[in-house]
Short mmCIF file of C-alpha atoms in Angstrom, two decimals:
data_model
loop_
_atom_site.label_atom_id
_atom_site.label_comp_id
_atom_site.label_asym_id
_atom_site.label_seq_id
_atom_site.Cartn_x
_atom_site.Cartn_y
_atom_site.Cartn_z
CA MET Z 1 133.04 -38.74 70.89
CA GLN Z 2 129.50 -40.08 71.10
CA VAL Z 3 128.60 -42.93 68.77
CA PHE Z 4 125.15 -43.80 67.49
CA GLY Z 5 124.18 -46.12 64.68
CA LEU Z 6 121.84 -48.30 62.71
CA VAL Z 7 121.50 -52.09 62.89
CA GLY Z 8 119.96 -53.84 59.90
CA ASN Z 9 120.64 -56.23 57.06
CA PRO Z 10 121.16 -54.75 54.54
CA VAL Z 11 121.96 -51.17 55.57
CA SER Z 12 124.13 -49.88 52.71
CA HIS Z 13 121.15 -48.03 51.25
CA SER Z 14 120.30 -46.19 54.48
CA LEU Z 15 119.74 -42.44 54.42
CA SER Z 16 120.02 -42.15 58.20
CA PRO Z 17 123.80 -41.50 58.48
CA PRO Z 18 123.88 -38.23 56.49
CA MET Z 19 120.68 -37.04 58.18
CA HIS Z 20 121.96 -37.61 61.73
CA GLU Z 21 125.51 -36.43 61.08
CA ALA Z 22 124.20 -33.19 59.58
CA ALA Z 23 122.32 -32.68 62.86
CA TYR Z 24 125.45 -33.33 64.95
CA ASP Z 25 127.46 -30.86 62.87
CA GLU Z 26 124.76 -28.20 63.10
CA CYS Z 27 124.50 -28.56 66.89
CA GLY Z 28 128.26 -28.73 67.45
CA ILE Z 29 128.01 -32.25 68.89
CA ASP Z 30 131.09 -34.46 68.73
CA ALA Z 31 129.31 -37.58 67.47
CA ARG Z 32 129.18 -40.01 64.60
CA TYR Z 33 126.42 -42.23 63.20
CA VAL Z 34 127.58 -45.56 61.79
CA THR Z 35 125.92 -48.64 60.29
CA PHE Z 36 126.15 -52.24 61.47
CA GLU Z 37 125.08 -55.28 59.46
CA PRO Z 38 125.05 -58.36 61.73
CA ALA Z 39 124.01 -61.77 60.47
CA PRO Z 40 120.29 -62.49 60.89
CA ASP Z 41 120.88 -64.59 64.02
CA ASP Z 42 123.34 -62.20 65.67
CA LEU Z 43 121.12 -59.35 66.83
CA GLU Z 44 121.51 -60.10 70.54
CA ALA Z 45 125.29 -60.20 70.21
CA ALA Z 46 125.23 -56.94 68.26
CA ILE Z 47 123.21 -55.16 70.94
CA GLU Z 48 125.40 -56.51 73.71
CA GLY Z 49 128.51 -55.55 71.78
CA ALA Z 50 127.21 -52.03 71.23
CA ARG Z 51 126.53 -51.64 74.94
CA ALA Z 52 129.99 -52.95 75.83
CA LEU Z 53 131.62 -50.53 73.40
CA GLY Z 54 129.83 -47.53 74.88
CA ILE Z 55 127.58 -46.84 71.90
CA GLU Z 56 124.77 -44.62 73.19
CA GLY Z 57 121.93 -45.39 70.82
CA LEU Z 58 120.92 -47.55 67.90
CA ASN Z 59 118.24 -47.38 65.29
CA VAL Z 60 116.90 -50.76 64.18
CA THR Z 61 115.61 -51.63 60.74
CA ILE Z 62 114.65 -54.67 58.68
CA PRO Z 63 114.80 -57.55 59.56
CA PHE Z 64 115.42 -56.88 63.26
CA LYS Z 65 112.60 -54.60 64.46
CA GLN Z 66 110.45 -57.36 65.93
CA ASP Z 67 113.33 -59.45 67.30
CA ALA Z 68 114.72 -56.40 69.10
CA LEU Z 69 111.76 -56.54 71.50
CA ASP Z 70 113.35 -59.56 73.17
CA HIS Z 71 116.63 -57.78 73.92
CA VAL Z 72 115.48 -54.44 75.33
CA ASP Z 73 113.02 -53.06 77.85
CA PRO Z 74 110.35 -51.79 75.44
CA ASP Z 75 108.07 -48.88 76.25
CA ASP Z 76 104.30 -49.23 76.00
CA LEU Z 77 104.01 -48.03 72.41
CA ALA Z 78 106.77 -50.29 71.11
CA THR Z 79 105.14 -53.20 72.92
CA ARG Z 80 101.75 -52.50 71.37
CA ILE Z 81 103.17 -52.01 67.88
CA GLY Z 82 105.29 -55.12 68.32
CA ALA Z 83 108.47 -53.56 67.00
CA VAL Z 84 111.45 -51.50 68.15
CA ASN Z 85 113.26 -49.10 65.84
CA THR Z 86 115.18 -47.09 68.45
CA ILE Z 87 117.35 -48.35 71.31
CA ASP Z 88 118.61 -46.07 74.06
CA PHE Z 89 121.50 -47.33 76.18
CA GLY Z 90 121.39 -44.32 78.52
CA GLY Z 91 124.40 -42.79 80.19
CA PRO Z 92 127.46 -44.52 81.68
CA ASP Z 93 125.60 -45.26 84.91
CA ASP Z 94 122.94 -47.22 82.99
CA ARG Z 95 125.25 -49.72 81.31
CA ALA Z 96 124.43 -52.50 83.78
CA SER Z 97 120.71 -52.33 83.02
CA MET Z 98 118.84 -53.45 79.94
CA PRO Z 99 118.60 -50.76 77.26
CA THR Z 100 115.19 -49.25 76.54
CA GLY Z 101 113.36 -49.84 73.27
CA HIS Z 102 111.10 -47.38 71.47
CA ASN Z 103 109.19 -47.05 68.21
CA THR Z 104 109.61 -43.64 66.61
CA ASP Z 105 107.93 -44.73 63.36
CA ALA Z 106 104.55 -43.92 64.94
CA GLU Z 107 105.79 -40.47 65.96
CA GLY Z 108 107.10 -40.05 62.43
CA VAL Z 109 103.58 -40.54 61.09
CA GLY Z 110 102.00 -38.09 63.50
CA ARG Z 111 104.61 -35.38 63.04
CA ALA Z 112 104.52 -35.71 59.25
CA PHE Z 113 100.80 -34.92 59.28
CA ASP Z 114 101.28 -32.13 61.83
CA HIS Z 115 103.99 -30.53 59.68
CA HIS Z 116 101.47 -30.31 56.85
CA GLY Z 117 98.75 -28.84 59.07
CA VAL Z 118 96.57 -31.94 59.00
CA ALA Z 119 94.35 -32.48 62.03
CA LEU Z 120 94.16 -36.13 63.01
CA ASP Z 121 90.46 -36.47 63.64
CA GLY Z 122 87.72 -38.24 61.76
CA ARG Z 123 88.31 -41.35 59.67
CA ALA Z 124 91.59 -42.87 58.53
CA VAL Z 125 92.42 -45.67 56.12
CA VAL Z 126 95.73 -47.51 56.45
CA VAL Z 127 96.67 -49.74 53.52
CA GLY Z 128 98.96 -52.51 54.68
CA ALA Z 129 99.26 -54.45 57.93
CA GLY Z 130 103.04 -54.91 58.08
CA GLY Z 131 105.48 -52.94 60.21
CA ALA Z 132 104.76 -49.51 58.75
CA GLY Z 133 101.03 -50.25 58.78
CA ARG Z 134 101.13 -51.21 62.44
CA ALA Z 135 102.96 -48.00 63.36
CA ALA Z 136 100.53 -45.87 61.35
CA ALA Z 137 97.43 -47.59 62.72
CA PHE Z 138 98.47 -47.11 66.34
CA ALA Z 139 99.58 -43.51 65.73
CA LEU Z 140 96.29 -42.53 64.14
CA ALA Z 141 94.14 -44.40 66.65
CA ASP Z 142 96.06 -42.91 69.58
CA ALA Z 143 95.38 -39.47 68.09
CA GLY Z 144 91.67 -40.23 68.23
CA MET Z 145 90.91 -41.30 64.68
CA SER Z 146 88.68 -44.16 63.60
CA VAL Z 147 91.01 -46.46 61.64
CA ALA Z 148 90.13 -48.87 58.83
CA ILE Z 149 92.97 -51.25 57.98
CA ALA Z 150 92.95 -52.71 54.46
CA ASN Z 151 95.33 -55.48 53.52
CA ARG Z 152 95.70 -58.01 50.70
CA THR Z 153 95.34 -60.77 53.29
CA VAL Z 154 92.24 -59.85 55.23
CA GLU Z 155 93.17 -62.11 58.15
CA ARG Z 156 96.24 -59.93 58.83
CA ALA Z 157 94.10 -56.80 58.70
CA ASP Z 158 91.61 -58.33 61.12
CA ALA Z 159 94.39 -59.41 63.49
CA LEU Z 160 95.88 -55.91 63.60
CA ALA Z 161 92.46 -54.30 63.95
CA ALA Z 162 91.80 -56.46 67.00
CA GLU Z 163 94.83 -54.85 68.68
CA VAL Z 164 94.03 -51.23 67.78
CA ASP Z 165 91.26 -49.44 69.66
CA GLY Z 166 88.22 -48.89 67.47
CA ALA Z 167 89.84 -50.21 64.30
CA SER Z 168 88.28 -52.42 61.63
CA GLY Z 169 89.92 -54.90 59.26
CA HIS Z 170 89.22 -55.25 55.55
CA GLY Z 171 90.53 -56.75 52.36
CA LEU Z 172 91.40 -54.56 49.39
CA ALA Z 173 88.04 -54.89 47.63
CA PRO Z 174 86.25 -52.18 49.68
CA LEU Z 175 89.11 -49.66 49.39
CA GLU Z 176 87.24 -47.33 47.04
CA ARG Z 177 84.32 -47.05 49.48
CA LEU Z 178 86.57 -46.68 52.53
CA VAL Z 179 88.72 -43.96 50.98
CA ALA Z 180 85.72 -42.03 49.67
CA ASP Z 181 84.57 -41.56 53.28
CA ALA Z 182 88.02 -40.95 54.77
CA ASP Z 183 89.83 -37.85 55.95
CA VAL Z 184 93.32 -39.39 56.05
CA VAL Z 185 94.93 -42.18 54.04
CA VAL Z 186 98.29 -43.87 54.61
CA ASN Z 187 99.88 -46.21 52.10
CA ALA Z 188 102.03 -48.46 54.27
CA THR Z 189 102.81 -50.96 51.50
CA SER Z 190 105.65 -51.02 48.98
CA VAL Z 191 103.26 -50.57 46.05
CA GLY Z 192 104.59 -47.73 43.93
CA MET Z 193 108.23 -48.36 44.79
CA GLU Z 194 109.22 -50.60 41.91
CA ALA Z 195 106.62 -49.68 39.29
CA ASN Z 196 104.20 -46.93 38.35
CA GLU Z 197 101.42 -48.50 40.39
CA THR Z 198 99.08 -47.35 43.13
CA PRO Z 199 97.29 -49.30 45.87
CA ILE Z 200 94.26 -46.99 45.78
CA PRO Z 201 91.93 -46.39 42.83
CA ALA Z 202 92.32 -42.81 41.59
CA GLU Z 203 88.56 -42.37 41.42
CA ALA Z 204 88.30 -42.87 45.19
CA LEU Z 205 90.52 -39.88 45.97
CA HIS Z 206 89.02 -36.49 46.75
CA ALA Z 207 90.05 -32.97 47.71
CA ASP Z 208 89.25 -33.35 51.41
CA LEU Z 209 91.85 -36.09 51.87
CA ALA Z 210 95.35 -35.95 53.30
CA VAL Z 211 97.43 -38.74 51.76
CA LEU Z 212 100.71 -39.99 53.23
CA ASP Z 213 102.68 -42.47 51.15
CA ALA Z 214 105.37 -44.22 53.20
CA VAL Z 215 107.28 -44.97 49.98
CA TYR Z 216 110.13 -42.46 49.51
CA SER Z 217 111.81 -43.93 46.45
CA PRO Z 218 110.52 -42.50 44.20
CA ILE Z 219 109.69 -39.45 46.25
CA GLU Z 220 106.63 -38.72 44.10
CA THR Z 221 104.61 -41.88 43.62
CA ARG Z 222 101.65 -42.44 41.35
CA LEU Z 223 99.39 -42.34 44.42
CA LEU Z 224 100.64 -38.87 45.33
CA ARG Z 225 100.30 -37.63 41.75
CA ASP Z 226 96.72 -38.91 41.61
CA ALA Z 227 95.98 -37.29 44.96
CA ALA Z 228 97.46 -33.95 43.89
CA THR Z 229 95.35 -33.99 40.75
CA VAL Z 230 92.13 -33.94 42.79
CA GLY Z 231 93.44 -31.32 45.21
CA ALA Z 232 94.21 -33.57 48.18
CA THR Z 233 97.01 -32.77 50.62
CA THR Z 234 100.00 -34.94 49.72
CA ILE Z 235 102.78 -36.03 52.07
CA ASP Z 236 105.71 -37.98 50.64
CA GLY Z 237 107.49 -40.73 52.54
CA GLY Z 238 110.52 -38.56 53.17
CA TRP Z 239 108.59 -36.73 55.88
CA MET Z 240 107.87 -39.90 57.84
CA LEU Z 241 111.51 -40.96 57.47
CA LEU Z 242 112.66 -37.52 58.62
CA TYR Z 243 110.48 -37.32 61.69
CA GLN Z 244 111.23 -40.81 62.95
CA GLY Z 245 114.89 -39.79 62.82
CA VAL Z 246 114.13 -36.48 64.51
CA ALA Z 247 112.39 -38.33 67.35
CA ALA Z 248 115.38 -40.67 67.78
CA PHE Z 249 117.83 -37.73 67.82
CA GLU Z 250 115.80 -35.90 70.44
CA ARG Z 251 115.55 -38.98 72.64
CA TRP Z 252 119.30 -39.65 72.51
CA ILE Z 253 120.61 -36.08 72.64
CA GLY Z 254 117.99 -34.48 74.89
CA GLN Z 255 117.47 -31.34 72.83
CA ASP Z 256 115.39 -30.18 69.87
CA ALA Z 257 116.63 -31.48 66.55
CA PRO Z 258 117.63 -29.09 63.73
CA ILE Z 259 114.78 -30.32 61.57
CA ASP Z 260 115.44 -28.13 58.52
CA VAL Z 261 119.09 -29.20 58.39
CA MET Z 262 118.17 -32.89 58.73
CA ASN Z 263 115.53 -32.54 56.02
CA GLU Z 264 117.96 -30.84 53.64
CA ALA Z 265 120.54 -33.59 54.17
CA LEU Z 266 117.93 -36.29 53.67
CA ARG Z 267 116.46 -34.86 50.49
CA ALA Z 268 119.89 -34.33 48.99
CA ARG Z 269 120.26 -38.14 49.03
CA ILE Z 270 116.76 -39.27 48.06
#
């Protein structure tokens, strides 16, 4: 049996196990996906333990994504984003070497837009400069978009913009102007998760926009409702969550993921 899993703290809320195990069942793969919740200072021991036990791959979530960089051989994208969310231990012959680290959150952004037929060209606005914001900014810039990063703390937006080709940093005050001129918007903050709030003024939204909200609980946020009202393309956070998992599955297993099956399993739990 192959074993894969998720390292985080906490992880009891994770939707990854049913999504991945549905894929294994569909593909006839003898595998299981389990969760691990090490203490905040025990990430290195957890990774080493997983390697020793023959676990073939791990996803990484809060609060370990940045720390994981120090315990793997990260690829270029993970290095630039500054976070690892997928670890690949390789086959039995690779156990003596350091596992590789990857960031499939960026791929999750790109594939979510692609699924909805959205071309990633023109201007993008990313709201938030944390982990999800970093992944989105690099994904959109790498696709060729001009990226404006807006964040409550403008210094964080400026710092991220300095790392992303052609990006600019802003506070939240100019959001209405930035969004009015944009083709794509990503909410990479938690605004809308706990309350009926939106990070973007409704009057800034327009029909030519594609709006991705990384929040998936609730699945329909106020931002997405406002965007739908003006005729914009709306993409809920479940799609980003799905496609980052799809990318991890395909890296570990080496075959196309059963995307529809994974999506059905995911949305049954959201």
